[in-house]
Amino acid sequence: MSKWTALKAHHARVADRSILSLFEADAARAGDFSTRAGGLLFDWSKTNIDAEGRALLLALAGASGLAGRRAAMFSGQKINETEDRAVLHIALRAGEDQRILVEDQDVIPGISAGRRACAAFAEAVRSGGFQGQGGKITDVVNIGIGGSDLGPAMAVLALAPFHDGPRVHFVSNVDGAHIHDTLAGLNPETTLVIVASKTFTTIETMTNADTAKRWMAKRVSDPGAQFAAVSTAADKTAGYGIAPERVFGFEDWVGGRYSLWGPIGLALMIAVGAEDFGQFLAGGAAMDQHFLTAPDAQNMPVALALVGIWHNQLCDYATRAVLPYEQRLSRLPAYLQQLEMESNGKSVALDGSALTVQSGPVVWGEPGTNGQHAFYQLIHQGTRVVPCEFIVARHGHEPDLAHQHLLLVANCLAQSEALLRGRSLDEARAIMAKRGLSGAELERQARHRVFPGNRPTTTLAMERLTPFSLGQIIALYEHRVFVEGVILGINSYDQWGVELGKELALALQPVLEGRTGTEGKDGSTAALVEFLKA
Ligand SMILES: O=P(O)(O)OC[C@H]1O[C@](O)(CO)[C@@H](O)[C@@H]1O
């Protein structure tokens, strides 16, 4: 029997079981289904996975070649086969004493030199050693999209309590409203623009960079002097007129959505300083060590992946909600959408054959408690089950507002408890009876107040959101995506699915300008062009 078949048979046997019954049968369950790594706690006991299910999932992971693929990634082998590239974001946070070879070349010295160059520039911007035409830099605008935006934007917000540098803004959308509203109120003479693009060809980024240059040129005699670039394409940055000392390069074996750890993190480094950025890297490196050395059964990224596989593949839950009870992680769901969906949203296996399992799930979410007053209604009482992943810290950063943090934590725990327990019809009837209802009206009202419960959740808990713990969490999710991708048998590191839309958008520009016609377009697109063309 294949590992998948065995798992499916097990799932069929336990699918209708109540998760609460697992706690009743095993007093030690919470500890047994919790995984710890460097101060983080991942509680996956509020799922329907039992000891047998876990053993079968671990066997599946083992049989998928996880150990070999992990070793291959960490040793610089070209596991991104469709792009013929190594996958080495882990090298960006590795210590200077490590050696990682790509085609017999140690990549660590180059990474260390790049890190030092970024740190020197970031510190110069922060201290005033680097100035704009109008003096010390007050504002930094990072222009990038996808992996060149979501990571730094998420992390800059997450680490707000550590900011002591200039204000940092992010422009990503080609919608002119984004750059217009961001630049409004900024002083071009004290603004630094970072053009962040791995390829330096992305149309949104290059269009916004041109707009920023024109805005700056109105007040600054040499706008290029207040531009920096982060890219793998040194030839293109030079062509754009940015002096080489402000160009920070990285290698093509760093995928866009995995690039926050290197020069793409420049905006973060300017905001919090090189030392705190180093702590962020240290957190990521600590998670790497854990992932490499902890046995699979005690391995946190593996645990997250097994829960993900169980819910997506066995239970057929098509989405998962990421719900940080931490306002400053409000961009984390968007960041994870790219990380997870661009990585594991594929229909083809490594060998080019059609995938025989589902691709990765839809990832979405919002911070708690806001979500509670918006979409949790469906999570509690809707007909579809949405596995929820809660994230919470023991402490906030506002000692004067500790009572608010306590309320936040109470809400987080209450949600997973409510989703586990639910409320039975009898309990709802008792509540209605207490309110003085009886008969058919009591019955009718009680039915609306039933919570089915038995809805799976996990909770990732930490001491406090710091540069180090943020690094741990981001690396944790990266490795989770890797493990899920290995189990699904796909390449998590290419993204061919983004190409077609880009090509068609380019072709539609002259059609919308009226320079070419709508021949060959489907009826809907042609009609929309007619309606929307300027
Ligand atoms: O950094 P670049 O090359 O501008 O690309 C931005 C983003 O665009 C994508 O290629 C998707 O369109 C992402 O993978 C990438 O993060």
Tab-separated table of N, CA and C in Angstrom, residues 333-485:
chain	number	residue	atom	x	y	z
A	333	PRO	N	-0.023	37.884	6.294
A	333	PRO	CA	-0.811	37.040	5.372
A	333	PRO	C	-0.515	37.340	3.903
A	334	ALA	N	-0.378	38.623	3.550
A	334	ALA	CA	-0.083	38.961	2.140
A	334	ALA	C	1.292	38.417	1.756
A	335	TYR	N	2.236	38.550	2.654
A	335	TYR	CA	3.579	38.017	2.395
A	335	TYR	C	3.509	36.492	2.190
A	336	LEU	N	2.746	35.828	3.057
A	336	LEU	CA	2.654	34.363	2.956
A	336	LEU	C	1.880	33.927	1.728
A	337	GLN	N	0.974	34.793	1.267
A	337	GLN	CA	0.261	34.438	0.035
A	337	GLN	C	1.253	34.252	-1.095
A	338	GLN	N	2.201	35.188	-1.220
A	338	GLN	CA	3.182	34.995	-2.293
A	338	GLN	C	4.083	33.799	-1.985
A	339	LEU	N	4.591	33.774	-0.734
A	339	LEU	CA	5.529	32.701	-0.387
A	339	LEU	C	4.918	31.328	-0.672
A	340	GLU	N	3.690	31.120	-0.216
A	340	GLU	CA	3.108	29.788	-0.309
A	340	GLU	C	2.455	29.532	-1.668
A	341	MET	N	1.710	30.532	-2.167
A	341	MET	CA	0.921	30.250	-3.371
A	341	MET	C	1.769	30.344	-4.637
A	342	GLU	N	2.765	31.240	-4.646
A	342	GLU	CA	3.646	31.278	-5.821
A	342	GLU	C	4.576	30.065	-5.809
A	343	SER	N	4.849	29.552	-4.610
A	343	SER	CA	5.756	28.399	-4.524
A	343	SER	C	5.040	27.086	-4.826
A	344	ASN	N	3.877	26.889	-4.218
A	344	ASN	CA	3.248	25.567	-4.304
A	344	ASN	C	1.935	25.559	-5.079
A	345	GLY	N	1.671	26.618	-5.831
A	345	GLY	CA	0.474	26.638	-6.676
A	345	GLY	C	0.791	26.093	-8.057
A	346	LYS	N	1.077	24.813	-8.156
A	346	LYS	CA	1.523	24.207	-9.425
A	346	LYS	C	0.686	22.948	-9.712
A	347	SER	N	0.535	22.639	-10.988
A	347	SER	CA	-0.226	21.437	-11.366
A	347	SER	C	0.645	20.353	-11.971
A	348	VAL	N	1.934	20.618	-12.012
A	348	VAL	CA	2.836	19.686	-12.694
A	348	VAL	C	3.909	19.227	-11.709
A	349	ALA	N	4.183	17.943	-11.716
A	349	ALA	CA	5.212	17.389	-10.831
A	349	ALA	C	6.601	17.691	-11.399
A	350	LEU	N	7.605	17.426	-10.585
A	350	LEU	CA	8.987	17.716	-10.988
A	350	LEU	C	9.345	17.129	-12.351
A	351	ASP	N	8.827	15.940	-12.630
A	351	ASP	CA	9.185	15.270	-13.890
A	351	ASP	C	8.300	15.718	-15.060
A	352	GLY	N	7.444	16.717	-14.833
A	352	GLY	CA	6.603	17.230	-15.921
A	352	GLY	C	5.262	16.532	-16.035
A	353	SER	N	5.054	15.490	-15.245
A	353	SER	CA	3.759	14.801	-15.321
A	353	SER	C	2.707	15.592	-14.533
A	354	ALA	N	1.440	15.292	-14.826
A	354	ALA	CA	0.362	16.006	-14.121
A	354	ALA	C	0.364	15.609	-12.650
A	355	LEU	N	0.142	16.600	-11.792
A	355	LEU	CA	0.103	16.343	-10.355
A	355	LEU	C	-1.105	15.455	-10.040
A	356	THR	N	-0.915	14.457	-9.207
A	356	THR	CA	-2.042	13.573	-8.862
A	356	THR	C	-2.634	13.937	-7.504
A	357	VAL	N	-2.062	14.970	-6.877
A	357	VAL	CA	-2.620	15.474	-5.614
A	357	VAL	C	-3.038	16.926	-5.848
A	358	GLN	N	-3.667	17.531	-4.840
A	358	GLN	CA	-4.011	18.951	-4.979
A	358	GLN	C	-2.742	19.793	-4.865
A	359	SER	N	-2.723	20.946	-5.534
A	359	SER	CA	-1.614	21.873	-5.292
A	359	SER	C	-1.834	22.515	-3.917
A	360	GLY	N	-0.917	23.391	-3.511
A	360	GLY	CA	-1.026	24.007	-2.188
A	360	GLY	C	-2.332	24.779	-2.029
A	361	PRO	N	-2.703	25.068	-0.788
A	361	PRO	CA	-3.995	25.710	-0.538
A	361	PRO	C	-3.977	27.223	-0.781
A	362	VAL	N	-5.150	27.799	-0.799
A	362	VAL	CA	-5.303	29.261	-0.800
A	362	VAL	C	-4.986	29.742	0.617
A	363	VAL	N	-4.100	30.712	0.712
A	363	VAL	CA	-3.717	31.254	2.021
A	363	VAL	C	-4.282	32.657	2.139
A	364	TRP	N	-4.867	32.961	3.251
A	364	TRP	CA	-5.437	34.294	3.425
A	364	TRP	C	-5.491	34.614	4.910
A	365	GLY	N	-5.809	35.844	5.240
A	365	GLY	CA	-5.929	36.171	6.650
A	365	GLY	C	-5.839	37.659	6.927
A	366	GLU	N	-6.059	37.980	8.154
A	366	GLU	CA	-6.069	39.353	8.670
A	366	GLU	C	-5.694	39.244	10.132
A	367	PRO	N	-5.216	40.332	10.709
A	367	PRO	CA	-4.917	40.234	12.131
A	367	PRO	C	-6.175	40.120	12.993
A	368	GLY	N	-6.014	39.395	14.106
A	368	GLY	CA	-7.039	39.442	15.139
A	368	GLY	C	-6.724	40.624	16.032
A	369	THR	N	-7.669	41.280	16.594
A	369	THR	CA	-9.032	40.836	16.688
A	369	THR	C	-9.908	41.338	15.524
A	370	ASN	N	-9.324	42.110	14.594
A	370	ASN	CA	-10.157	42.711	13.545
A	370	ASN	C	-10.989	41.672	12.800
A	371	GLY	N	-10.346	40.569	12.446
A	371	GLY	CA	-11.041	39.541	11.674
A	371	GLY	C	-12.267	39.004	12.394
A	372	GLN	N	-12.200	38.997	13.723
A	372	GLN	CA	-13.327	38.460	14.498
A	372	GLN	C	-14.618	39.197	14.180
A	373	HIS	N	-14.459	40.490	13.860
A	373	HIS	CA	-15.646	41.325	13.609
A	373	HIS	C	-15.952	41.408	12.117
A	374	ALA	N	-15.341	40.500	11.363
A	374	ALA	CA	-15.553	40.541	9.918
A	374	ALA	C	-15.902	39.140	9.393
A	375	PHE	N	-14.901	38.274	9.273
A	375	PHE	CA	-15.145	36.992	8.583
A	375	PHE	C	-15.189	35.779	9.502
A	376	TYR	N	-14.965	35.960	10.796
A	376	TYR	CA	-14.972	34.786	11.685
A	376	TYR	C	-16.363	34.138	11.755
A	377	GLN	N	-17.392	34.912	11.434
A	377	GLN	CA	-18.738	34.327	11.389
A	377	GLN	C	-18.725	33.057	10.539
A	378	LEU	N	-18.151	33.167	9.344
A	378	LEU	CA	-18.108	32.003	8.444
A	378	LEU	C	-17.224	30.907	9.027
A	379	ILE	N	-16.116	31.326	9.644
A	379	ILE	CA	-15.200	30.317	10.197
A	379	ILE	C	-15.901	29.507	11.289
A	380	HIS	N	-16.768	30.169	12.061
A	380	HIS	CA	-17.455	29.469	13.153
A	380	HIS	C	-18.685	28.705	12.678
A	381	GLN	N	-19.454	29.322	11.785
A	381	GLN	CA	-20.757	28.710	11.473
A	381	GLN	C	-20.977	28.412	9.995
A	382	GLY	N	-20.025	28.762	9.147
A	382	GLY	CA	-20.211	28.480	7.720
A	382	GLY	C	-20.169	26.980	7.443
A	383	THR	N	-20.572	26.617	6.234
A	383	THR	CA	-20.602	25.183	5.911
A	383	THR	C	-19.221	24.657	5.522
A	384	ARG	N	-18.319	25.568	5.148
A	384	ARG	CA	-16.966	25.133	4.785
A	384	ARG	C	-16.052	25.240	6.008
A	385	VAL	N	-15.155	24.281	6.133
A	385	VAL	CA	-14.196	24.327	7.240
A	385	VAL	C	-12.941	25.064	6.771
A	386	VAL	N	-12.511	26.033	7.557
A	386	VAL	CA	-11.286	26.777	7.270
A	386	VAL	C	-10.299	26.514	8.414
A	387	PRO	N	-9.264	25.729	8.194
A	387	PRO	CA	-8.277	25.562	9.257
A	387	PRO	C	-7.625	26.912	9.559
A	388	CYS	N	-7.502	27.222	10.830
A	388	CYS	CA	-6.973	28.538	11.225
A	388	CYS	C	-5.620	28.377	11.883
A	389	GLU	N	-4.712	29.265	11.525
A	389	GLU	CA	-3.384	29.259	12.128
A	389	GLU	C	-3.225	30.561	12.919
A	390	PHE	N	-3.298	30.460	14.223
A	390	PHE	CA	-3.162	31.644	15.078
A	390	PHE	C	-1.691	31.889	15.397
A	391	ILE	N	-1.350	33.155	15.509
A	391	ILE	CA	0.008	33.546	15.921
A	391	ILE	C	-0.147	34.550	17.054
A	392	VAL	N	0.580	34.350	18.139
A	392	VAL	CA	0.398	35.240	19.289
A	392	VAL	C	1.684	35.312	20.104
A	393	ALA	N	1.892	36.453	20.753
A	393	ALA	CA	3.079	36.636	21.602
A	393	ALA	C	2.659	36.835	23.054
A	394	ARG	N	3.525	36.386	23.977
A	394	ARG	CA	3.206	36.559	25.403
A	394	ARG	C	3.187	38.048	25.771
A	395	HIS	N	4.133	38.817	25.221
A	395	HIS	CA	4.232	40.235	25.562
A	395	HIS	C	4.092	41.107	24.318
A	396	GLY	N	3.567	42.304	24.530
A	396	GLY	CA	3.600	43.321	23.492
A	396	GLY	C	4.786	44.231	23.733
A	397	HIS	N	4.798	45.345	23.034
A	397	HIS	CA	5.910	46.299	23.192
A	397	HIS	C	5.487	47.542	23.946
A	398	GLU	N	4.263	47.558	24.467
A	398	GLU	CA	3.755	48.768	25.114
A	398	GLU	C	3.462	48.453	26.570
A	399	PRO	N	4.454	48.609	27.455
A	399	PRO	CA	4.248	48.247	28.859
A	399	PRO	C	3.045	48.955	29.485
A	400	ASP	N	2.782	50.174	29.035
A	400	ASP	CA	1.640	50.901	29.612
A	400	ASP	C	0.299	50.306	29.163
A	401	LEU	N	0.351	49.502	28.119
A	401	LEU	CA	-0.897	48.960	27.566
A	401	LEU	C	-0.956	47.442	27.726
A	402	ALA	N	-0.294	46.948	28.787
A	402	ALA	CA	-0.244	45.491	28.991
A	402	ALA	C	-1.653	44.915	29.133
A	403	HIS	N	-2.568	45.706	29.689
A	403	HIS	CA	-3.943	45.193	29.837
A	403	HIS	C	-4.572	44.950	28.469
A	404	GLN	N	-4.197	45.756	27.474
A	404	GLN	CA	-4.745	45.531	26.119
A	404	GLN	C	-4.135	44.273	25.509
A	405	HIS	N	-2.861	44.069	25.799
A	405	HIS	CA	-2.227	42.859	25.251
A	405	HIS	C	-2.873	41.606	25.850
A	406	LEU	N	-3.176	41.687	27.145
A	406	LEU	CA	-3.811	40.536	27.796
A	406	LEU	C	-5.162	40.228	27.144
A	407	LEU	N	-5.875	41.301	26.832
A	407	LEU	CA	-7.170	41.127	26.169
A	407	LEU	C	-6.988	40.491	24.785
A	408	LEU	N	-5.924	40.918	24.120
A	408	LEU	CA	-5.607	40.365	22.793
A	408	LEU	C	-5.343	38.856	22.892
A	409	VAL	N	-4.519	38.469	23.866
A	409	VAL	CA	-4.179	37.053	24.040
A	409	VAL	C	-5.439	36.263	24.403
A	410	ALA	N	-6.252	36.845	25.289
A	410	ALA	CA	-7.484	36.163	25.695
A	410	ALA	C	-8.370	35.903	24.478
A	411	ASN	N	-8.441	36.871	23.577
A	411	ASN	CA	-9.255	36.703	22.372
A	411	ASN	C	-8.706	35.604	21.486
A	412	CYS	N	-7.383	35.576	21.349
A	412	CYS	CA	-6.770	34.553	20.495
A	412	CYS	C	-7.095	33.157	21.024
A	413	LEU	N	-6.871	32.969	22.328
A	413	LEU	CA	-7.124	31.650	22.909
A	413	LEU	C	-8.609	31.309	22.870
A	414	ALA	N	-9.447	32.331	23.074
A	414	ALA	CA	-10.894	32.089	23.071
A	414	ALA	C	-11.364	31.587	21.711
A	415	GLN	N	-10.758	32.130	20.649
A	415	GLN	CA	-11.191	31.715	19.311
A	415	GLN	C	-10.864	30.244	19.052
A	416	SER	N	-9.647	29.831	19.400
A	416	SER	CA	-9.319	28.424	19.117
A	416	SER	C	-10.119	27.505	20.030
A	417	GLU	N	-10.406	27.984	21.244
A	417	GLU	CA	-11.223	27.166	22.150
A	417	GLU	C	-12.648	27.035	21.602
A	418	ALA	N	-13.189	28.167	21.138
A	418	ALA	CA	-14.560	28.143	20.609
A	418	ALA	C	-14.649	27.260	19.362
A	419	LEU	N	-13.619	27.342	18.526
A	419	LEU	CA	-13.649	26.538	17.299
A	419	LEU	C	-13.533	25.054	17.621
A	420	LEU	N	-12.844	24.747	18.691
A	420	LEU	CA	-12.718	23.349	19.111
A	420	LEU	C	-14.022	22.842	19.725
A	421	ARG	N	-14.520	23.600	20.700
A	421	ARG	CA	-15.668	23.128	21.489
A	421	ARG	C	-17.001	23.271	20.772
A	422	GLY	N	-17.176	24.442	20.161
A	422	GLY	CA	-18.484	24.746	19.579
A	422	GLY	C	-19.529	24.901	20.669
A	423	ARG	N	-20.780	24.948	20.248
A	423	ARG	CA	-21.897	24.999	21.213
A	423	ARG	C	-23.001	24.099	20.679
A	424	SER	N	-23.418	23.148	21.508
A	424	SER	CA	-24.397	22.161	21.042
A	424	SER	C	-25.803	22.773	21.007
A	425	LEU	N	-26.717	22.057	20.366
A	425	LEU	CA	-28.104	22.519	20.302
A	425	LEU	C	-28.701	22.580	21.705
A	426	ASP	N	-28.365	21.609	22.534
A	426	ASP	CA	-28.901	21.620	23.905
A	426	ASP	C	-28.417	22.840	24.671
A	427	GLU	N	-27.141	23.161	24.493
A	427	GLU	CA	-26.601	24.348	25.185
A	427	GLU	C	-27.289	25.613	24.679
A	428	ALA	N	-27.511	25.651	23.374
A	428	ALA	CA	-28.189	26.822	22.797
A	428	ALA	C	-29.630	26.902	23.310
A	429	ARG	N	-30.283	25.752	23.424
A	429	ARG	CA	-31.674	25.740	23.944
A	429	ARG	C	-31.704	26.271	25.374
A	430	ALA	N	-30.710	25.868	26.160
A	430	ALA	CA	-30.684	26.313	27.572
A	430	ALA	C	-30.533	27.828	27.633
A	431	ILE	N	-29.711	28.362	26.737
A	431	ILE	CA	-29.520	29.822	26.728
A	431	ILE	C	-30.827	30.515	26.370
A	432	MET	N	-31.519	29.990	25.390
A	432	MET	CA	-32.788	30.600	24.961
A	432	MET	C	-33.858	30.468	26.040
A	433	ALA	N	-33.824	29.335	26.732
A	433	ALA	CA	-34.814	29.149	27.808
A	433	ALA	C	-34.578	30.181	28.898
A	434	LYS	N	-33.288	30.432	29.193
A	434	LYS	CA	-32.964	31.433	30.226
A	434	LYS	C	-33.467	32.813	29.825
A	435	ARG	N	-33.528	33.038	28.520
A	435	ARG	CA	-34.028	34.339	28.041
A	435	ARG	C	-35.550	34.373	27.959
A	436	GLY	N	-36.165	33.316	28.416
A	436	GLY	CA	-37.630	33.316	28.518
A	436	GLY	C	-38.345	32.773	27.302
A	437	LEU	N	-37.592	32.221	26.324
A	437	LEU	CA	-38.272	31.666	25.140
A	437	LEU	C	-38.745	30.249	25.427
A	438	SER	N	-39.709	29.811	24.647
A	438	SER	CA	-40.181	28.428	24.786
A	438	SER	C	-40.775	27.979	23.460
A	439	GLY	N	-41.043	26.682	23.376
A	439	GLY	CA	-41.740	26.123	22.218
A	439	GLY	C	-40.972	26.280	20.915
A	440	ALA	N	-41.746	26.506	19.835
A	440	ALA	CA	-41.159	26.553	18.491
A	440	ALA	C	-40.187	27.726	18.346
A	441	GLU	N	-40.522	28.826	19.003
A	441	GLU	CA	-39.639	29.993	18.887
A	441	GLU	C	-38.288	29.726	19.549
A	442	LEU	N	-38.314	29.043	20.701
A	442	LEU	CA	-37.054	28.667	21.371
A	442	LEU	C	-36.225	27.790	20.428
A	443	GLU	N	-36.897	26.825	19.827
A	443	GLU	CA	-36.190	25.883	18.950
A	443	GLU	C	-35.571	26.627	17.757
A	444	ARG	N	-36.368	27.499	17.157
A	444	ARG	CA	-35.902	28.244	15.980
A	444	ARG	C	-34.696	29.125	16.331
A	445	GLN	N	-34.831	29.867	17.416
A	445	GLN	CA	-33.741	30.760	17.813
A	445	GLN	C	-32.507	29.962	18.230
A	446	ALA	N	-32.719	28.846	18.898
A	446	ALA	CA	-31.575	28.042	19.376
A	446	ALA	C	-30.746	27.544	18.199
A	447	ARG	N	-31.414	27.152	17.123
A	447	ARG	CA	-30.678	26.594	15.968
A	447	ARG	C	-29.685	27.602	15.390
A	448	HIS	N	-30.051	28.868	15.404
A	448	HIS	CA	-29.140	29.900	14.884
A	448	HIS	C	-27.920	30.083	15.773
A	449	ARG	N	-28.021	29.601	17.004
A	449	ARG	CA	-26.944	29.847	17.975
A	449	ARG	C	-26.076	28.622	18.205
A	450	VAL	N	-26.223	27.637	17.367
A	450	VAL	CA	-25.385	26.433	17.461
A	450	VAL	C	-24.055	26.694	16.760
A	451	PHE	N	-22.987	26.274	17.409
A	451	PHE	CA	-21.655	26.310	16.789
A	451	PHE	C	-21.219	24.860	16.599
A	452	PRO	N	-20.961	24.433	15.361
A	452	PRO	CA	-20.611	23.022	15.172
A	452	PRO	C	-19.318	22.630	15.891
A	453	GLY	N	-18.387	23.577	16.051
A	453	GLY	CA	-17.111	23.239	16.702
A	453	GLY	C	-16.352	22.199	15.898
A	454	ASN	N	-15.402	21.548	16.557
A	454	ASN	CA	-14.589	20.522	15.893
A	454	ASN	C	-13.868	21.089	14.677
A	455	ARG	N	-13.533	22.357	14.740
A	455	ARG	CA	-12.846	23.020	13.620
A	455	ARG	C	-11.368	23.152	13.989
A	456	PRO	N	-10.494	22.655	13.131
A	456	PRO	CA	-9.083	22.551	13.510
A	456	PRO	C	-8.359	23.897	13.511
A	457	THR	N	-7.501	24.054	14.487
A	457	THR	CA	-6.662	25.253	14.558
A	457	THR	C	-5.273	24.857	15.042
A	458	THR	N	-4.306	25.724	14.750
A	458	THR	CA	-2.983	25.597	15.361
A	458	THR	C	-2.637	26.961	15.957
A	459	THR	N	-1.717	26.963	16.901
A	459	THR	CA	-1.274	28.233	17.482
A	459	THR	C	0.250	28.260	17.536
A	460	LEU	N	0.808	29.305	16.949
A	460	LEU	CA	2.247	29.543	17.027
A	460	LEU	C	2.455	30.647	18.059
A	461	ALA	N	3.134	30.310	19.142
A	461	ALA	CA	3.293	31.278	20.239
A	461	ALA	C	4.763	31.631	20.419
A	462	MET	N	4.976	32.900	20.753
A	462	MET	CA	6.360	33.369	20.972
A	462	MET	C	6.371	34.267	22.198
A	463	GLU	N	7.566	34.579	22.627
A	463	GLU	CA	7.723	35.467	23.786
A	463	GLU	C	7.311	36.899	23.399
A	464	ARG	N	7.898	37.392	22.306
A	464	ARG	CA	7.670	38.769	21.886
A	464	ARG	C	8.080	38.866	20.415
A	465	LEU	N	7.460	39.746	19.685
A	465	LEU	CA	7.853	39.943	18.290
A	465	LEU	C	9.093	40.841	18.233
A	466	THR	N	10.218	40.239	17.898
A	466	THR	CA	11.504	40.960	17.834
A	466	THR	C	12.148	40.654	16.489
A	467	PRO	N	13.244	41.332	16.151
A	467	PRO	CA	13.929	40.956	14.910
A	467	PRO	C	14.283	39.470	14.887
A	468	PHE	N	14.736	38.932	16.020
A	468	PHE	CA	15.119	37.523	16.066
A	468	PHE	C	13.905	36.615	15.856
A	469	SER	N	12.831	36.864	16.596
A	469	SER	CA	11.681	35.954	16.454
A	469	SER	C	11.026	36.118	15.082
A	470	LEU	N	11.056	37.332	14.517
A	470	LEU	CA	10.517	37.481	13.154
A	470	LEU	C	11.342	36.639	12.180
A	471	GLY	N	12.666	36.665	12.342
A	471	GLY	CA	13.523	35.840	11.489
A	471	GLY	C	13.192	34.360	11.621
A	472	GLN	N	12.977	33.931	12.870
A	472	GLN	CA	12.612	32.519	13.080
A	472	GLN	C	11.310	32.177	12.340
A	473	ILE	N	10.327	33.070	12.477
A	473	ILE	CA	9.001	32.778	11.921
A	473	ILE	C	9.045	32.747	10.391
A	474	ILE	N	9.756	33.706	9.793
A	474	ILE	CA	9.792	33.738	8.324
A	474	ILE	C	10.531	32.497	7.790
A	475	ALA	N	11.639	32.144	8.423
A	475	ALA	CA	12.361	30.939	7.987
A	475	ALA	C	11.507	29.688	8.217
A	476	LEU	N	10.751	29.708	9.304
A	476	LEU	CA	9.853	28.570	9.589
A	476	LEU	C	8.871	28.364	8.432
A	477	TYR	N	8.242	29.451	8.005
A	477	TYR	CA	7.274	29.332	6.907
A	477	TYR	C	7.972	28.959	5.596
A	478	GLU	N	9.152	29.506	5.369
A	478	GLU	CA	9.874	29.123	4.136
A	478	GLU	C	10.103	27.608	4.102
A	479	HIS	N	10.544	27.069	5.241
A	479	HIS	CA	10.840	25.635	5.249
A	479	HIS	C	9.559	24.799	5.212
A	480	ARG	N	8.492	25.350	5.775
A	480	ARG	CA	7.213	24.645	5.677
A	480	ARG	C	6.808	24.487	4.206
A	481	VAL	N	6.953	25.588	3.459
A	481	VAL	CA	6.633	25.562	2.030
A	481	VAL	C	7.507	24.523	1.320
A	482	PHE	N	8.781	24.498	1.690
A	482	PHE	CA	9.710	23.530	1.090
A	482	PHE	C	9.239	22.096	1.362
A	483	VAL	N	8.930	21.801	2.630
A	483	VAL	CA	8.539	20.425	2.977
A	483	VAL	C	7.243	20.049	2.254
A	484	GLU	N	6.272	20.963	2.255
A	484	GLU	CA	5.021	20.650	1.556
A	484	GLU	C	5.295	20.415	0.070
A	485	GLY	N	6.151	21.234	-0.499
A	485	GLY	CA	6.482	21.075	-1.923
A	485	GLY	C	7.146	19.735	-2.197
